[in-house]
Short mmCIF file of C-alpha atoms in Angstrom, two decimals:
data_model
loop_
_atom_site.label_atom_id
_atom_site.label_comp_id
_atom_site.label_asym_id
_atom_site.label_seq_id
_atom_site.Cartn_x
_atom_site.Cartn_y
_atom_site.Cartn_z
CA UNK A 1 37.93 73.00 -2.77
CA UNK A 2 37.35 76.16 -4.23
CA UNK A 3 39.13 79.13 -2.94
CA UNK A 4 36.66 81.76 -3.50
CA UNK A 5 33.19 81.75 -3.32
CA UNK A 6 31.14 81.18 -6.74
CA UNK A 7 30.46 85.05 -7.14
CA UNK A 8 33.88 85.61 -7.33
CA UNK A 9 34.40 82.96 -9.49
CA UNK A 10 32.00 84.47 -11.87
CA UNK A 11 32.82 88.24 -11.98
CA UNK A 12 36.57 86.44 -12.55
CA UNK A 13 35.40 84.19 -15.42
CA UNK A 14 33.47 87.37 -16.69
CA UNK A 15 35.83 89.76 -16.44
CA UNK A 16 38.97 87.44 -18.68
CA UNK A 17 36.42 86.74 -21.09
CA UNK A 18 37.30 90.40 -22.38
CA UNK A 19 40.10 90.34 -25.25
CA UNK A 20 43.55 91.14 -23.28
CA UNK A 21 42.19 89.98 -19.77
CA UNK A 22 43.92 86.88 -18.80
CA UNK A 23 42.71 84.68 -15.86
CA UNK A 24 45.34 86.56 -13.52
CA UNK A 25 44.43 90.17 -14.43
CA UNK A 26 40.59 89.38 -13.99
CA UNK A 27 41.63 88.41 -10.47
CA UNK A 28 43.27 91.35 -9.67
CA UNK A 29 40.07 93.54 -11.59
CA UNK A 30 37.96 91.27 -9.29
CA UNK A 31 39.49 92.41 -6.00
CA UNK A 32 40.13 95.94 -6.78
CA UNK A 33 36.15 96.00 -7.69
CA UNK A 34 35.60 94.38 -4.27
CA UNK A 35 37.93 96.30 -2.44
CA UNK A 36 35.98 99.24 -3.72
CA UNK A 37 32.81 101.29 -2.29
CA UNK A 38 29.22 99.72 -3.67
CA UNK A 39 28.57 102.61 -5.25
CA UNK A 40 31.92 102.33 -7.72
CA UNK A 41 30.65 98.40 -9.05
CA UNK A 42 27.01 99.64 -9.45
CA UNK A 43 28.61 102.77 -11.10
CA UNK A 44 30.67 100.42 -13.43
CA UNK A 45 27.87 97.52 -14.12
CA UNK A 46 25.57 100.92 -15.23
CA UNK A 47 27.62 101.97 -17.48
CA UNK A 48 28.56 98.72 -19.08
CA UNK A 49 24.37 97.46 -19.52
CA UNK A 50 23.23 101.45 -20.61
CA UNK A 51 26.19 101.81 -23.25
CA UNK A 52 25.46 98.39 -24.86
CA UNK A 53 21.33 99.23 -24.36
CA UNK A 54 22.11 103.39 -25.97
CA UNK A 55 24.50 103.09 -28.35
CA UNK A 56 23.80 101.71 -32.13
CA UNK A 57 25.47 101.87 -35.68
CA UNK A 58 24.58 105.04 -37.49
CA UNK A 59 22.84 103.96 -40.78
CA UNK A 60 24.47 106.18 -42.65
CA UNK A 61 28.43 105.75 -41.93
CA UNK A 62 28.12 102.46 -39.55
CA UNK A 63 29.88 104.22 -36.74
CA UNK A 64 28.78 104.21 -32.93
CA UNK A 65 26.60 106.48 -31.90
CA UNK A 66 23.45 107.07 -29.62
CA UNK A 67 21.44 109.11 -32.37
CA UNK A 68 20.28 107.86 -35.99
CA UNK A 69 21.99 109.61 -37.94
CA UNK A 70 25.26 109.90 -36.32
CA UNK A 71 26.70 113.83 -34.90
CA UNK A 72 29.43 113.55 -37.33
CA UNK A 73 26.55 112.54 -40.08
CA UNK A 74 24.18 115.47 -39.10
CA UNK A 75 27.00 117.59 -38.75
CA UNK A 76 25.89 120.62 -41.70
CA UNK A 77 28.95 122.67 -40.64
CA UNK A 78 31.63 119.41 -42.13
CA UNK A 79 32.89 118.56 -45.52
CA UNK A 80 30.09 116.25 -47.06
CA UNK A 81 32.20 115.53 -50.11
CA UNK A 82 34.92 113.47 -48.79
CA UNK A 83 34.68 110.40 -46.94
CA UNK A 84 36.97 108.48 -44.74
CA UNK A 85 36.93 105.07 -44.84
CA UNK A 86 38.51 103.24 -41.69
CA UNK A 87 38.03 100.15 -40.34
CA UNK A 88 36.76 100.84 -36.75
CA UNK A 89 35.12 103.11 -34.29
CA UNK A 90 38.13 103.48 -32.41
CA UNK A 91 39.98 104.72 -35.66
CA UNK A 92 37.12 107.36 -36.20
CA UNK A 93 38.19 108.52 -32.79
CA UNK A 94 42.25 108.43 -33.89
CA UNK A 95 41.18 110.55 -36.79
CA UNK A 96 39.08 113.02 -35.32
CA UNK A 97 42.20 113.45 -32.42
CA UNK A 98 44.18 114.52 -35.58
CA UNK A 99 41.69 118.14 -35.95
CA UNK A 100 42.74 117.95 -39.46
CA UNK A 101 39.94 115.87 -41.19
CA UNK A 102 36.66 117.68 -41.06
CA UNK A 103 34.87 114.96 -44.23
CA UNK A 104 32.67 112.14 -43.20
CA UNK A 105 33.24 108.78 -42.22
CA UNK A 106 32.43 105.46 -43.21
CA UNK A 107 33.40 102.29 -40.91
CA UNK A 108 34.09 99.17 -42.06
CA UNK A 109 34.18 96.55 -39.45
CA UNK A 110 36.72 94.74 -39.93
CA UNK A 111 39.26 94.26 -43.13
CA UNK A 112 39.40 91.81 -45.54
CA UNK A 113 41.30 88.75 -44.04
CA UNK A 114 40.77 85.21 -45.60
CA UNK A 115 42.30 83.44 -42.79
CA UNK A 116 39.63 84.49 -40.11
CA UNK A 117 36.90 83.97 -42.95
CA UNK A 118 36.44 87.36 -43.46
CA UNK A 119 35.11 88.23 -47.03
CA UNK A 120 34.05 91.87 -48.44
CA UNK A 121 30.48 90.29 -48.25
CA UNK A 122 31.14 90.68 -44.32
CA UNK A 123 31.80 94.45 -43.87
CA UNK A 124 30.08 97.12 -44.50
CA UNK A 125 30.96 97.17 -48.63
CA UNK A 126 28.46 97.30 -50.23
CA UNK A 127 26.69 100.05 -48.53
CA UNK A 128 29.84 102.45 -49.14
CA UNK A 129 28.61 101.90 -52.59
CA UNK A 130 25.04 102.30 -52.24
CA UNK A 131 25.98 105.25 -50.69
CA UNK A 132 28.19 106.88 -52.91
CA UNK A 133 25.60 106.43 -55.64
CA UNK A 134 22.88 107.93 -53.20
CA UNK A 135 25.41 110.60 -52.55
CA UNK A 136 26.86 111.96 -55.70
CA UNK A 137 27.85 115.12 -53.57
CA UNK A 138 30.76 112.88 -52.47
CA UNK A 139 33.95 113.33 -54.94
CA UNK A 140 36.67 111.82 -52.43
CA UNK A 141 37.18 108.43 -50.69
CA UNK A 142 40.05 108.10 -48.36
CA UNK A 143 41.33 105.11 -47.44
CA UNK A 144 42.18 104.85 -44.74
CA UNK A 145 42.36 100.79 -43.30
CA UNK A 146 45.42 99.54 -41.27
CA UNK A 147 48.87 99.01 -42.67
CA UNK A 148 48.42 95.54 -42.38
CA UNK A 149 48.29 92.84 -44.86
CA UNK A 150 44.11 92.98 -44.38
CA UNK A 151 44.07 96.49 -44.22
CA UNK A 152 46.39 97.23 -47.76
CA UNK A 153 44.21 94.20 -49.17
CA UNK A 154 40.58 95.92 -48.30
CA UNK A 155 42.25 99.67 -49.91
CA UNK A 156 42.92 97.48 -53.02
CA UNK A 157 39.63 96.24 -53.30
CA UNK A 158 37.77 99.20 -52.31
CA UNK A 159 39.94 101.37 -55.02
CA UNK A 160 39.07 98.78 -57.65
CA UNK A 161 35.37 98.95 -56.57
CA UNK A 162 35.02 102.35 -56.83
CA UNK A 163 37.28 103.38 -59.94
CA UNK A 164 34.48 102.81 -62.47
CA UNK A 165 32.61 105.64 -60.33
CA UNK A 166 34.83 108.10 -61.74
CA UNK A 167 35.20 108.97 -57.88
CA UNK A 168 38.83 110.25 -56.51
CA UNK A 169 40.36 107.70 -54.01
CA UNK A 170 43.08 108.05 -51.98
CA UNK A 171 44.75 106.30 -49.65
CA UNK A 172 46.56 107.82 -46.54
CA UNK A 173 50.39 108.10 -46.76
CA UNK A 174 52.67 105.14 -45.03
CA UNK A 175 56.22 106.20 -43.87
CA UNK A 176 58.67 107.07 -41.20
CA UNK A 177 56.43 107.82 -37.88
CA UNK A 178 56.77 111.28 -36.58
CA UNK A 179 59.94 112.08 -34.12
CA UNK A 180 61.82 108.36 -34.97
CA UNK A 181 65.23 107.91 -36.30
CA UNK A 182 65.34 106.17 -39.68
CA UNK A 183 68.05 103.90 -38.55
CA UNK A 184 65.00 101.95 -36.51
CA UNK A 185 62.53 102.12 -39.28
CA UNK A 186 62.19 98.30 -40.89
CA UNK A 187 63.24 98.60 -44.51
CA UNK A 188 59.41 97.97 -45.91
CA UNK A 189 58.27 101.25 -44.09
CA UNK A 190 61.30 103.18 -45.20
CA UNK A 191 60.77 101.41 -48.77
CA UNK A 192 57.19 103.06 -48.35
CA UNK A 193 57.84 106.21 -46.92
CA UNK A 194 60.95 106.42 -50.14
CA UNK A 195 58.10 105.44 -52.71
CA UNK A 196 55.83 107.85 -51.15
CA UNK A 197 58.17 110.75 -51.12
CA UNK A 198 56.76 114.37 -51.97
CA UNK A 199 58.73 117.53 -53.34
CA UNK A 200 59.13 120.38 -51.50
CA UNK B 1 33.61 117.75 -30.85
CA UNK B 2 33.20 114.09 -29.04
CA UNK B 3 33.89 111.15 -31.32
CA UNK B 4 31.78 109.01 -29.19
CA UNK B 5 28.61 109.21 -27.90
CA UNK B 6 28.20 109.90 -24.31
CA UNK B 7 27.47 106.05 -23.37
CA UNK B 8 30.58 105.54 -24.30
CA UNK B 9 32.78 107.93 -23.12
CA UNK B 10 31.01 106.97 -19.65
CA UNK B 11 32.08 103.24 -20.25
CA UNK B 12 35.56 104.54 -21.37
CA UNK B 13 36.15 105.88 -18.07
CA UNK B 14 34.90 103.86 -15.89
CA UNK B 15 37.16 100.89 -17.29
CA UNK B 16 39.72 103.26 -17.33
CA UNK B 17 39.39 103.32 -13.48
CA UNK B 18 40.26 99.95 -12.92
CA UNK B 19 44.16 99.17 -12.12
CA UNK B 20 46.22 98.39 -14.68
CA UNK B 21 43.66 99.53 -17.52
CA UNK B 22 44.57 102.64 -19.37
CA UNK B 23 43.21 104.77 -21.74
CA UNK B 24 43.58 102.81 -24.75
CA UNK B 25 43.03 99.53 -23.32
CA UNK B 26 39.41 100.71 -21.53
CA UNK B 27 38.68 102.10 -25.00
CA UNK B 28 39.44 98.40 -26.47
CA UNK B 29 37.18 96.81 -24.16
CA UNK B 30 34.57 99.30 -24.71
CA UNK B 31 34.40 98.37 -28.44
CA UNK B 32 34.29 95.22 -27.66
CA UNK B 33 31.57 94.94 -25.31
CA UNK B 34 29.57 96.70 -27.39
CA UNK B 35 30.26 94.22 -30.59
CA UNK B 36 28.98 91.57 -28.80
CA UNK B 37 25.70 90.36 -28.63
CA UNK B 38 23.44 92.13 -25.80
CA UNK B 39 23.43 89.47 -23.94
CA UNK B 40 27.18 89.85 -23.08
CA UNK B 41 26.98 93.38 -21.77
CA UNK B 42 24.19 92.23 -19.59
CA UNK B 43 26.13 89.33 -17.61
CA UNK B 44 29.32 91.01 -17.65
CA UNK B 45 27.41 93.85 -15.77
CA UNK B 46 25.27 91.71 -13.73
CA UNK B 47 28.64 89.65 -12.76
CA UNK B 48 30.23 93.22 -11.44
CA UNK B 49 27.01 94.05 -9.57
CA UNK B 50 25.92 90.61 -7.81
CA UNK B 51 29.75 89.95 -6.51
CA UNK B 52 29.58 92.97 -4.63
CA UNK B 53 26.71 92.76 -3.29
CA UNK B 54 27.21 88.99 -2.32
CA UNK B 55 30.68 88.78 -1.05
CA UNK B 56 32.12 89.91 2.20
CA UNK B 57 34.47 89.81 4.38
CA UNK B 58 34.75 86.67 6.80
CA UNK B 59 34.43 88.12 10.05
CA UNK B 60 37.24 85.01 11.29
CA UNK B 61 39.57 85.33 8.95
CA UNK B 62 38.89 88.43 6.77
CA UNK B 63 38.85 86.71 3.49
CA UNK B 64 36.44 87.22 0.99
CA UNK B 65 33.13 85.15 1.58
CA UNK B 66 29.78 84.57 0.60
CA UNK B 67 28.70 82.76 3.91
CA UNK B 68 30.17 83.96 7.56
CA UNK B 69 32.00 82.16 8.50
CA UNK B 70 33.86 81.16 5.03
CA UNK B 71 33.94 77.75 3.88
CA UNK B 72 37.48 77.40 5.26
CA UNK B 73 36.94 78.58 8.19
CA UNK B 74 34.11 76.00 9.08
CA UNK B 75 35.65 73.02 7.40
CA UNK B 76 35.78 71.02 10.27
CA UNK B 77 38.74 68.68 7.55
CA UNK B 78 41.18 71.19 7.66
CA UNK B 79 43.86 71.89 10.61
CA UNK B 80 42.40 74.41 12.91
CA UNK B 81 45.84 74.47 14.64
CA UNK B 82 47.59 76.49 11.82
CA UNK B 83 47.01 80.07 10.85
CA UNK B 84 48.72 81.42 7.72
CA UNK B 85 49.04 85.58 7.48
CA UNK B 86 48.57 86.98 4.27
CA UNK B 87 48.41 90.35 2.47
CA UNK B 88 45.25 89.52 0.47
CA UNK B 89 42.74 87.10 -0.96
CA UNK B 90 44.56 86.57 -3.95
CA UNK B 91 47.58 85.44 -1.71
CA UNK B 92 44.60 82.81 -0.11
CA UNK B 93 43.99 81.63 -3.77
CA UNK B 94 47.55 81.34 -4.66
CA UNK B 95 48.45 78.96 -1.09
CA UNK B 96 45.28 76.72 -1.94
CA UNK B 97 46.56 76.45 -5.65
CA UNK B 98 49.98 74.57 -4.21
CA UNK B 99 47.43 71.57 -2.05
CA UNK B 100 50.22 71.93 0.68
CA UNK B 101 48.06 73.53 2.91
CA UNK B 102 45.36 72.18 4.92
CA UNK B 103 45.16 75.26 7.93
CA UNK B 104 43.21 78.17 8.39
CA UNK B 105 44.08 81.59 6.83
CA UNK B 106 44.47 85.37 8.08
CA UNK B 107 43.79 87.80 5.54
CA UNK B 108 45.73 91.22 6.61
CA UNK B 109 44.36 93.63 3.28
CA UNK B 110 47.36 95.16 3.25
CA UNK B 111 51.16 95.48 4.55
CA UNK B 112 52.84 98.05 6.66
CA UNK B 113 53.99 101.03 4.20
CA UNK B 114 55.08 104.25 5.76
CA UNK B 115 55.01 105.61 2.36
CA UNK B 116 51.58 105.14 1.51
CA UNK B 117 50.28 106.01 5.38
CA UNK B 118 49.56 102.52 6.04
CA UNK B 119 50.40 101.38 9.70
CA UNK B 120 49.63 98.85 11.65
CA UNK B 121 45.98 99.90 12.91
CA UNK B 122 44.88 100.03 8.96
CA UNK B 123 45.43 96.19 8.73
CA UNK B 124 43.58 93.01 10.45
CA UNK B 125 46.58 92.97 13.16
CA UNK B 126 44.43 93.33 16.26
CA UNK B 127 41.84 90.78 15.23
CA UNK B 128 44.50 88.39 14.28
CA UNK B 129 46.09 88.70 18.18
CA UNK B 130 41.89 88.53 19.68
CA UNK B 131 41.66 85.54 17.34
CA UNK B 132 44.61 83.77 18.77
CA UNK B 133 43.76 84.12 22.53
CA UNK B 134 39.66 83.09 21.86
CA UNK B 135 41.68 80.07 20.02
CA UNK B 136 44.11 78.56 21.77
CA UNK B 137 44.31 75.64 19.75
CA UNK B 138 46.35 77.64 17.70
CA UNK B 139 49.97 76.66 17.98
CA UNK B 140 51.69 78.17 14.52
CA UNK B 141 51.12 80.99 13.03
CA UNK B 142 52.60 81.05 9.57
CA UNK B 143 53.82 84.56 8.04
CA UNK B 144 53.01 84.60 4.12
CA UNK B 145 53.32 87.95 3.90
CA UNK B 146 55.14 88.99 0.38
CA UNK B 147 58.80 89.19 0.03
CA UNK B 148 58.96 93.13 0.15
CA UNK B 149 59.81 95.48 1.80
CA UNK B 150 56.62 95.99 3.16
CA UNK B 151 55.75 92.53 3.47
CA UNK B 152 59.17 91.71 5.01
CA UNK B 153 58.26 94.51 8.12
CA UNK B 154 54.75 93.28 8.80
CA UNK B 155 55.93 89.77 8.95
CA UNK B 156 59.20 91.31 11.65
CA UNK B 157 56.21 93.46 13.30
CA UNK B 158 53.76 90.54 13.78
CA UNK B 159 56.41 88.13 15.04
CA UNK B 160 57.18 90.36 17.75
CA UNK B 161 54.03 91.08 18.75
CA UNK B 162 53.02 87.27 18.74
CA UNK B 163 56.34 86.00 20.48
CA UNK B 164 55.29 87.18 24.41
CA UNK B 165 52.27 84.12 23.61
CA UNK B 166 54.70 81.37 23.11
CA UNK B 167 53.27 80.58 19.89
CA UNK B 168 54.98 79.44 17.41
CA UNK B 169 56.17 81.80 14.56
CA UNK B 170 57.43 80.56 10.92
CA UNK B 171 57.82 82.79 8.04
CA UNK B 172 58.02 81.01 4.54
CA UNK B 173 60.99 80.34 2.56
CA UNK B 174 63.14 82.86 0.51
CA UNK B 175 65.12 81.69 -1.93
CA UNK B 176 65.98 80.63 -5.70
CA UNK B 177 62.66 79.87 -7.57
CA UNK B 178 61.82 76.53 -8.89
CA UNK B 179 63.00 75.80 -12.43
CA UNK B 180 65.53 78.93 -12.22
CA UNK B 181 68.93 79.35 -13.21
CA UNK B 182 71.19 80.33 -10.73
CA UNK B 183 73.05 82.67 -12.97
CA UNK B 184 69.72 84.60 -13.02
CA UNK B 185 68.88 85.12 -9.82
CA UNK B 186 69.69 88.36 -7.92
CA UNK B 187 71.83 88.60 -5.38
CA UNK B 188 69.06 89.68 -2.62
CA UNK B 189 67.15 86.20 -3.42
CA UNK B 190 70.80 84.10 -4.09
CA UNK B 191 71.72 85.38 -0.67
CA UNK B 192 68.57 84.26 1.11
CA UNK B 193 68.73 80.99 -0.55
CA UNK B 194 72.01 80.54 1.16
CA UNK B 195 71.04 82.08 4.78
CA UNK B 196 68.19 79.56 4.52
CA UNK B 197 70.27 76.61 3.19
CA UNK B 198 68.80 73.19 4.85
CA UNK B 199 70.31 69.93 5.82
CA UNK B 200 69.34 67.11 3.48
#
């Protein structure tokens, strides 16, 4: 017989749906919910249905937002001649922690990774380049993707894409992480962070 | 200036309020909610909202419920002879997982902890002692209390204040976990396993 009654069983089910949330953590998210004053799961279920209801893909860089076009895309008072290409919202949010990037953004969704199916013809590619030819303003493109396999493999396609443009494009630096020791680093970051090294 | 719209930061921080769910890892689930189809935020939200408006506490036993009393409490199959003390409902799920039980349950929400201000009159103590003199079928009361320090002193507490009845009081086994090495275990739980050593 069941041990908890089917409401349970569904807020449960619900909550280790979400990426990260096994079966035993959704149990313990269930309680603590239950445990909790009405007003905290109403406050909780609101937010969940009015973020996914409010908040959209800018048209113009693909990143969240609950305005068409984005803050960052409005913004008059930032660099519109360089643009930042990453590969999710959340990395728009790493960047902008930084307070040294003031450009644009454009987000991908997702990289370039064969083994999940994942073609260019799946992220937002092709309207980097529409918009790079609607935006001749723009004389920068930073790549910025992951230092993963997908991530290098996207930078190499999107550099190739956009060469002919006559466009500059970068790609962010890959080396020893701030405040480690270089004895820890593994020997392809160090190899990167030797290739990458800059005179002083 | 924000990085997200304020939807999201809302969402952000209300999964950040959940135990066990940082900064990071609300902001994970955040994205992903939102990437999936609209029909995901809705249920997820709906799951949160119905569950605690649904399920209460079994005024018997104290376990979580969608009827009063809970479906173990009125099966009329089970042995209404037995009550086993727990901290909380997960501790109900995790005795009905092992199918050796077949009694009633106590539900405490809670163990003693000085530390946190959490005595005796903030747990289901007294309406465990009413519920054993309206029953007097009741002729063991199990202690399943966790093996902690706090669950260890409620279990000490409640056996002395059940004793004067003449009921009988059992408190589960300590000792070396199934498919352990002995080399492994710490001394605390190696020296239970001995103090609780039985004939075969």
């Amino acid at each position: 017989m069941p041990a908890f009654p089917p409401a349970i069983h569904k807020l449960v089910s619900q909550l280790a749906s979400l990426p990260g949330i096994g079966q035993k953590s959704a149990q313990r998210l269930a309680f603590y919910i239950l445990s909790q004053p009405a007003d905290y799961a109403s406050q909780l279920s609101a937010a969940i249905s009015l973020a996914r209801q409010d908040v959209a893909l800018c048209s113009e860089c693909f990143n969240l937002t609950e305005t068409d076009p984005c803050e960052i895309c409005r913004d008059e008072g930032r660099n519109h001649h360089t643009i930042c290409v990453v590969e999710s919202p959340a990395d728009v949010a790493a960047m902008e922690r930084t307070r040294e990037y003031d450009g644009l953004y454009h987000v991908l969704h997702g990289a370039i990774n064969p083994m999940q199916n994942i073609g260019p013809e799946n992220l937002r590619l092709k309207e980097l380049l529409t918009r790079l030819t609607r935006h001749p303003e723009v004389d920068e493109v930073i790549l910025a993707t992951n230092a993963t396999v997908e991530g290098e493999a996207t930078a190499m396609y999107l550099a190739r894409l956009i060469k002919p443009s006559g466009i500059k494009t970068t790609r962010i630096a890959h080396g020893i992480p701030m405040g480690t020791n270089l004895e820890y680093a593994d020997e392809v970051t160090l190899g990167r962070a030797l290739a990458g090294r800059q005179q002083l």
